[in-house]
mmCIF file of C-alpha atoms in Angstrom:
data_model
loop_
_atom_site.group_PDB
_atom_site.id
_atom_site.type_symbol
_atom_site.label_atom_id
_atom_site.label_comp_id
_atom_site.label_asym_id
_atom_site.label_seq_id
_atom_site.Cartn_x
_atom_site.Cartn_y
_atom_site.Cartn_z
ATOM 1 C CA UNK D 221 -13.695 -36.030 109.679
ATOM 2 C CA UNK D 222 -16.695 -38.085 109.224
ATOM 3 C CA UNK D 223 -16.330 -41.710 108.479
ATOM 4 C CA UNK D 224 -19.321 -43.281 106.849
ATOM 5 C CA UNK D 225 -19.893 -47.020 106.973
ATOM 6 C CA UNK D 226 -20.239 -48.360 103.466
ATOM 7 C CA UNK D 227 -20.492 -51.771 102.043
ATOM 8 C CA UNK D 228 -18.990 -53.058 98.759
ATOM 9 C CA UNK D 229 -22.049 -55.163 97.254
ATOM 10 C CA UNK D 230 -22.169 -56.919 93.687
ATOM 11 C CA UNK D 231 -23.580 -54.216 91.363
ATOM 12 C CA UNK D 232 -25.613 -55.199 88.477
ATOM 13 C CA UNK D 233 -26.680 -53.248 85.344
ATOM 14 C CA UNK D 234 -30.311 -52.650 84.630
ATOM 15 C CA UNK D 235 -30.329 -55.282 82.022
ATOM 16 C CA UNK D 236 -28.588 -57.841 84.290
ATOM 17 C CA UNK D 237 -31.244 -57.019 86.960
ATOM 18 C CA UNK D 238 -33.916 -57.900 84.614
ATOM 19 C CA UNK D 239 -32.226 -61.021 83.799
ATOM 20 C CA UNK D 240 -31.852 -61.880 87.463
ATOM 21 C CA UNK D 241 -35.468 -61.094 88.110
ATOM 22 C CA UNK D 242 -36.487 -63.498 85.268
ATOM 23 C CA UNK D 243 -34.367 -66.090 86.881
ATOM 24 C CA UNK D 244 -36.260 -65.393 90.175
ATOM 25 C CA UNK D 245 -39.442 -65.675 88.720
ATOM 26 C CA UNK D 246 -38.548 -69.068 87.140
ATOM 27 C CA UNK D 247 -37.501 -70.355 90.625
ATOM 28 C CA UNK D 248 -40.733 -69.614 91.920
ATOM 29 C CA UNK D 249 -42.713 -71.041 88.987
ATOM 30 C CA UNK D 250 -40.490 -74.208 88.562
ATOM 31 C CA UNK D 251 -38.456 -74.718 91.805
ATOM 32 C CA UNK D 252 -35.854 -77.174 90.796
ATOM 33 C CA UNK D 253 -35.878 -76.561 87.085
ATOM 34 C CA UNK D 254 -33.827 -73.343 86.594
ATOM 35 C CA UNK D 255 -31.661 -73.758 83.315
ATOM 36 C CA UNK D 256 -29.666 -71.188 81.410
ATOM 37 C CA UNK D 257 -31.780 -71.873 78.260
ATOM 38 C CA UNK D 258 -35.035 -71.193 80.474
ATOM 39 C CA UNK D 259 -33.614 -67.883 81.834
ATOM 40 C CA UNK D 260 -32.392 -66.853 78.300
ATOM 41 C CA UNK D 261 -35.834 -67.293 76.857
ATOM 42 C CA UNK D 262 -37.648 -65.691 79.615
ATOM 43 C CA UNK D 263 -35.169 -62.659 79.649
ATOM 44 C CA UNK D 264 -35.106 -62.319 75.911
ATOM 45 C CA UNK D 265 -31.210 -62.736 75.798
ATOM 46 C CA UNK D 266 -28.738 -65.110 74.463
ATOM 47 C CA UNK D 267 -27.195 -68.024 76.438
ATOM 48 C CA UNK D 268 -23.919 -66.734 75.306
ATOM 49 C CA UNK D 269 -24.610 -63.463 77.218
ATOM 50 C CA UNK D 270 -25.502 -65.358 80.350
ATOM 51 C CA UNK D 271 -22.407 -67.279 80.158
ATOM 52 C CA UNK D 272 -20.350 -64.089 79.592
ATOM 53 C CA UNK D 273 -22.176 -62.434 82.573
ATOM 54 C CA UNK D 274 -22.154 -65.282 85.056
ATOM 55 C CA UNK D 275 -19.872 -67.888 83.944
ATOM 56 C CA UNK D 276 -21.999 -70.851 84.388
ATOM 57 C CA UNK D 277 -25.379 -72.060 85.954
ATOM 58 C CA UNK D 278 -23.727 -71.799 89.573
ATOM 59 C CA UNK D 279 -22.542 -68.456 88.952
ATOM 60 C CA UNK D 280 -26.067 -67.335 87.747
ATOM 61 C CA UNK D 281 -27.639 -68.796 90.806
ATOM 62 C CA UNK D 282 -25.104 -67.101 92.958
ATOM 63 C CA UNK D 283 -25.812 -63.698 91.153
ATOM 64 C CA UNK D 284 -29.785 -64.517 91.663
ATOM 65 C CA UNK D 285 -29.137 -64.976 95.492
ATOM 66 C CA UNK D 286 -27.132 -61.914 95.902
ATOM 67 C CA UNK D 287 -29.815 -59.950 93.853
ATOM 68 C CA UNK D 288 -32.563 -61.200 95.992
ATOM 69 C CA UNK D 289 -30.485 -60.581 99.343
ATOM 70 C CA UNK D 290 -29.749 -57.149 98.101
ATOM 71 C CA UNK D 291 -33.178 -56.094 99.391
ATOM 72 C CA UNK D 292 -31.917 -56.143 102.680
ATOM 73 C CA UNK D 293 -29.797 -53.010 102.750
ATOM 74 C CA UNK D 294 -27.000 -52.119 104.790
ATOM 75 C CA UNK D 295 -27.928 -49.165 107.033
ATOM 76 C CA UNK D 296 -25.756 -46.155 106.169
ATOM 77 C CA UNK D 297 -24.437 -44.420 109.204
ATOM 78 C CA UNK D 298 -21.924 -41.771 110.065
ATOM 79 C CA UNK D 299 -19.464 -42.916 112.837
ATOM 80 C CA UNK D 300 -18.699 -39.354 113.916
ATOM 81 C CA UNK D 301 -22.562 -38.499 114.451
ATOM 82 C CA UNK D 302 -24.049 -41.911 115.570
ATOM 83 C CA UNK D 303 -26.701 -41.503 118.098
ATOM 84 C CA UNK D 304 -29.238 -43.843 119.824
ATOM 85 C CA UNK D 305 -32.012 -42.218 117.610
ATOM 86 C CA UNK D 306 -29.734 -42.952 114.470
ATOM 87 C CA UNK D 307 -28.852 -46.506 115.453
ATOM 88 C CA UNK D 308 -32.565 -47.159 116.283
ATOM 89 C CA UNK D 309 -33.534 -46.008 112.815
ATOM 90 C CA UNK D 310 -30.668 -48.358 111.408
ATOM 91 C CA UNK D 311 -31.811 -51.343 113.212
ATOM 92 C CA UNK D 312 -35.516 -50.762 112.235
ATOM 93 C CA UNK D 313 -34.693 -50.252 108.596
ATOM 94 C CA UNK D 314 -32.388 -53.638 108.643
ATOM 95 C CA UNK D 315 -35.243 -55.525 110.340
ATOM 96 C CA UNK D 316 -38.044 -54.135 108.164
ATOM 97 C CA UNK D 317 -36.100 -55.064 104.920
ATOM 98 C CA UNK D 318 -35.130 -58.489 106.425
ATOM 99 C CA UNK D 319 -38.749 -59.424 107.443
ATOM 100 C CA UNK D 320 -40.191 -58.055 103.931
ATOM 101 C CA UNK D 321 -37.634 -60.039 102.252
ATOM 102 C CA UNK D 322 -37.850 -63.387 104.050
ATOM 103 C CA UNK D 323 -41.670 -63.785 103.760
ATOM 104 C CA UNK D 324 -41.876 -63.034 100.166
ATOM 105 C CA UNK D 325 -42.536 -66.246 97.834
ATOM 106 C CA UNK D 326 -39.238 -65.829 96.206
ATOM 107 C CA UNK D 327 -37.377 -66.471 99.449
ATOM 108 C CA UNK D 328 -39.437 -69.148 100.571
ATOM 109 C CA UNK D 329 -39.141 -71.020 97.273
ATOM 110 C CA UNK D 330 -35.615 -70.459 97.166
ATOM 111 C CA UNK D 331 -34.960 -71.515 100.680
ATOM 112 C CA UNK D 332 -37.172 -74.598 100.249
ATOM 113 C CA UNK D 333 -35.089 -75.662 97.206
ATOM 114 C CA UNK D 334 -31.859 -74.975 98.698
ATOM 115 C CA UNK D 335 -32.870 -77.347 101.762
ATOM 116 C CA UNK D 336 -33.929 -80.133 99.253
ATOM 117 C CA UNK D 337 -30.737 -79.986 97.412
ATOM 118 C CA UNK D 338 -28.454 -79.974 100.654
ATOM 119 C CA UNK D 339 -30.586 -82.964 101.772
ATOM 120 C CA UNK D 340 -30.029 -84.833 98.551
ATOM 121 C CA UNK D 341 -26.355 -83.543 98.102
ATOM 122 C CA UNK D 342 -27.473 -82.595 94.474
ATOM 123 C CA UNK D 343 -25.275 -79.485 93.962
ATOM 124 C CA UNK D 344 -23.855 -76.479 95.674
ATOM 125 C CA UNK D 345 -27.292 -74.523 95.951
ATOM 126 C CA UNK D 346 -27.224 -74.847 99.687
ATOM 127 C CA UNK D 347 -24.007 -73.391 99.991
ATOM 128 C CA UNK D 348 -24.561 -70.780 97.355
ATOM 129 C CA UNK D 349 -27.669 -69.745 99.311
ATOM 130 C CA UNK D 350 -25.977 -69.772 102.725
ATOM 131 C CA UNK D 351 -23.057 -67.619 101.826
ATOM 132 C CA UNK D 352 -24.765 -65.244 99.408
ATOM 133 C CA UNK D 353 -27.919 -64.831 101.611
ATOM 134 C CA UNK D 354 -27.814 -65.064 105.223
ATOM 135 C CA UNK D 355 -23.853 -64.748 105.542
ATOM 136 C CA UNK D 356 -23.944 -61.729 103.117
ATOM 137 C CA UNK D 357 -26.867 -60.179 105.021
ATOM 138 C CA UNK D 358 -25.192 -60.794 108.396
ATOM 139 C CA UNK D 359 -22.123 -58.751 107.234
ATOM 140 C CA UNK D 360 -24.170 -55.841 106.443
ATOM 141 C CA UNK D 361 -25.139 -55.170 109.957
ATOM 142 C CA UNK D 362 -22.434 -56.142 112.057
ATOM 143 C CA UNK D 363 -20.458 -53.128 111.101
ATOM 144 C CA UNK D 364 -23.104 -50.997 112.444
ATOM 145 C CA UNK D 365 -23.048 -52.951 115.638
ATOM 146 C CA UNK D 366 -19.524 -52.561 116.053
ATOM 147 C CA UNK D 367 -19.673 -48.724 115.248
ATOM 148 C CA UNK D 368 -22.260 -48.376 118.107
ATOM 149 C CA UNK D 369 -19.916 -50.148 120.453
ATOM 150 C CA UNK D 370 -17.130 -48.134 119.579
ATOM 151 C CA UNK D 371 -19.487 -45.133 120.320
ATOM 152 C CA UNK D 372 -20.201 -46.645 123.668
ATOM 153 C CA UNK D 373 -24.092 -46.984 122.561
ATOM 154 C CA UNK D 374 -23.982 -50.664 123.103
ATOM 155 C CA UNK D 375 -22.266 -53.284 125.040
ATOM 156 C CA UNK D 376 -21.740 -56.926 123.885
ATOM 157 C CA UNK D 377 -18.768 -59.273 123.933
ATOM 158 C CA UNK D 378 -18.741 -60.051 120.254
ATOM 159 C CA UNK D 379 -20.733 -58.662 117.327
ATOM 160 C CA UNK D 380 -21.657 -62.093 116.074
ATOM 161 C CA UNK D 381 -23.507 -62.672 119.363
ATOM 162 C CA UNK D 382 -25.300 -59.418 119.180
ATOM 163 C CA UNK D 383 -26.272 -60.085 115.521
ATOM 164 C CA UNK D 384 -27.682 -63.439 116.225
ATOM 165 C CA UNK D 385 -29.676 -62.142 119.217
ATOM 166 C CA UNK D 386 -31.190 -59.148 116.928
ATOM 167 C CA UNK D 387 -31.903 -61.707 113.885
ATOM 168 C CA UNK D 388 -33.608 -63.957 116.541
ATOM 169 C CA UNK D 389 -35.745 -60.981 117.981
ATOM 170 C CA UNK D 390 -36.761 -59.936 114.450
ATOM 171 C CA UNK D 391 -37.353 -63.273 112.675
ATOM 172 C CA UNK D 392 -38.512 -65.391 115.675
ATOM 173 C CA UNK D 393 -40.243 -68.437 114.310
ATOM 174 C CA UNK D 394 -41.781 -66.675 111.206
ATOM 175 C CA UNK D 395 -39.381 -68.039 108.732
ATOM 176 C CA UNK D 396 -39.424 -71.660 109.767
ATOM 177 C CA UNK D 397 -43.354 -71.622 109.926
ATOM 178 C CA UNK D 398 -43.547 -70.282 106.396
ATOM 179 C CA UNK D 399 -41.136 -72.737 105.077
ATOM 180 C CA UNK D 400 -43.123 -75.482 106.662
ATOM 181 C CA UNK D 401 -46.248 -74.262 105.232
ATOM 182 C CA UNK D 402 -47.971 -73.123 108.595
ATOM 183 C CA UNK D 403 -51.467 -72.336 107.264
ATOM 184 C CA UNK D 404 -52.296 -70.228 110.345
ATOM 185 C CA UNK D 405 -49.567 -67.753 109.325
ATOM 186 C CA UNK D 406 -49.824 -66.038 106.050
ATOM 187 C CA UNK D 407 -47.603 -63.329 104.140
ATOM 188 C CA UNK D 408 -50.426 -60.891 104.608
ATOM 189 C CA UNK D 409 -50.611 -61.545 108.436
ATOM 190 C CA UNK D 410 -47.083 -60.922 108.792
ATOM 191 C CA UNK D 411 -46.965 -57.835 106.680
ATOM 192 C CA UNK D 412 -49.907 -56.475 108.624
ATOM 193 C CA UNK D 413 -47.651 -56.471 111.770
ATOM 194 C CA UNK D 414 -44.178 -55.801 110.191
ATOM 195 C CA UNK D 415 -44.031 -52.196 111.988
ATOM 196 C CA UNK D 416 -44.912 -53.372 115.519
ATOM 197 C CA UNK D 417 -42.576 -56.267 115.005
ATOM 198 C CA UNK D 418 -39.593 -54.169 113.836
ATOM 199 C CA UNK D 419 -40.193 -51.735 116.821
ATOM 200 C CA UNK D 420 -40.503 -54.436 119.211
ATOM 201 C CA UNK D 421 -37.348 -56.274 118.047
ATOM 202 C CA UNK D 422 -35.343 -52.978 118.214
ATOM 203 C CA UNK D 423 -36.770 -52.146 121.781
ATOM 204 C CA UNK D 424 -35.849 -55.602 122.993
ATOM 205 C CA UNK D 425 -32.275 -55.436 121.417
ATOM 206 C CA UNK D 426 -31.661 -52.088 123.076
ATOM 207 C CA UNK D 427 -32.913 -53.215 126.389
ATOM 208 C CA UNK D 428 -30.436 -56.167 126.479
ATOM 209 C CA UNK D 429 -27.440 -54.335 124.817
ATOM 210 C CA UNK D 430 -27.848 -50.710 125.163
ATOM 211 C CA UNK D 431 -25.209 -49.206 127.275
ATOM 212 C CA UNK D 432 -27.498 -47.556 129.872
ATOM 213 C CA UNK D 433 -29.098 -51.056 130.156
ATOM 214 C CA UNK D 434 -25.933 -52.594 130.687
ATOM 215 C CA UNK D 435 -24.462 -50.196 133.156
#
């Protein structure tokens, strides 16, 4: 019997999605100044509704980061029919989603704000972003890598090592350069090369960890 790999992600109603999108817009516009009052006003809902849905500001921030990170989808594969072709397609989809997300203005602003807060020890935004952004995204791909190892398509000592390698091949120095405001690197430049970069990352990863390459 086919066993498909799925992921349990926080799901939001369309109305909640609209509220979280409004919160992301406010983060881009105001950076540090996100408040429940501002989100309620922008989303045309009551603060009571926000508190009911998200608990408090940290709960709203957590849901906002989860909503942003959800743009990097978990590839859906069938363990019983996993092939090199299907694995490559999954890797490329993940890489495409990851690059498209991290180069966007929302992710750049969110990460800059979280870094500032962490440095100043202002609140838990850094931990919220880390756990519900990069760590959550990592948990989406690792089961795919482990399934490919079980199917003898990949060879690696640990899925953590394999994930970090793939992440590095995909992201390279793009994220840090954007965070630091490198004028030579723009969102449009990265977007123009995404397909080539995605294919190159998959090629390099399979060359390193593909079962044939390792034999």
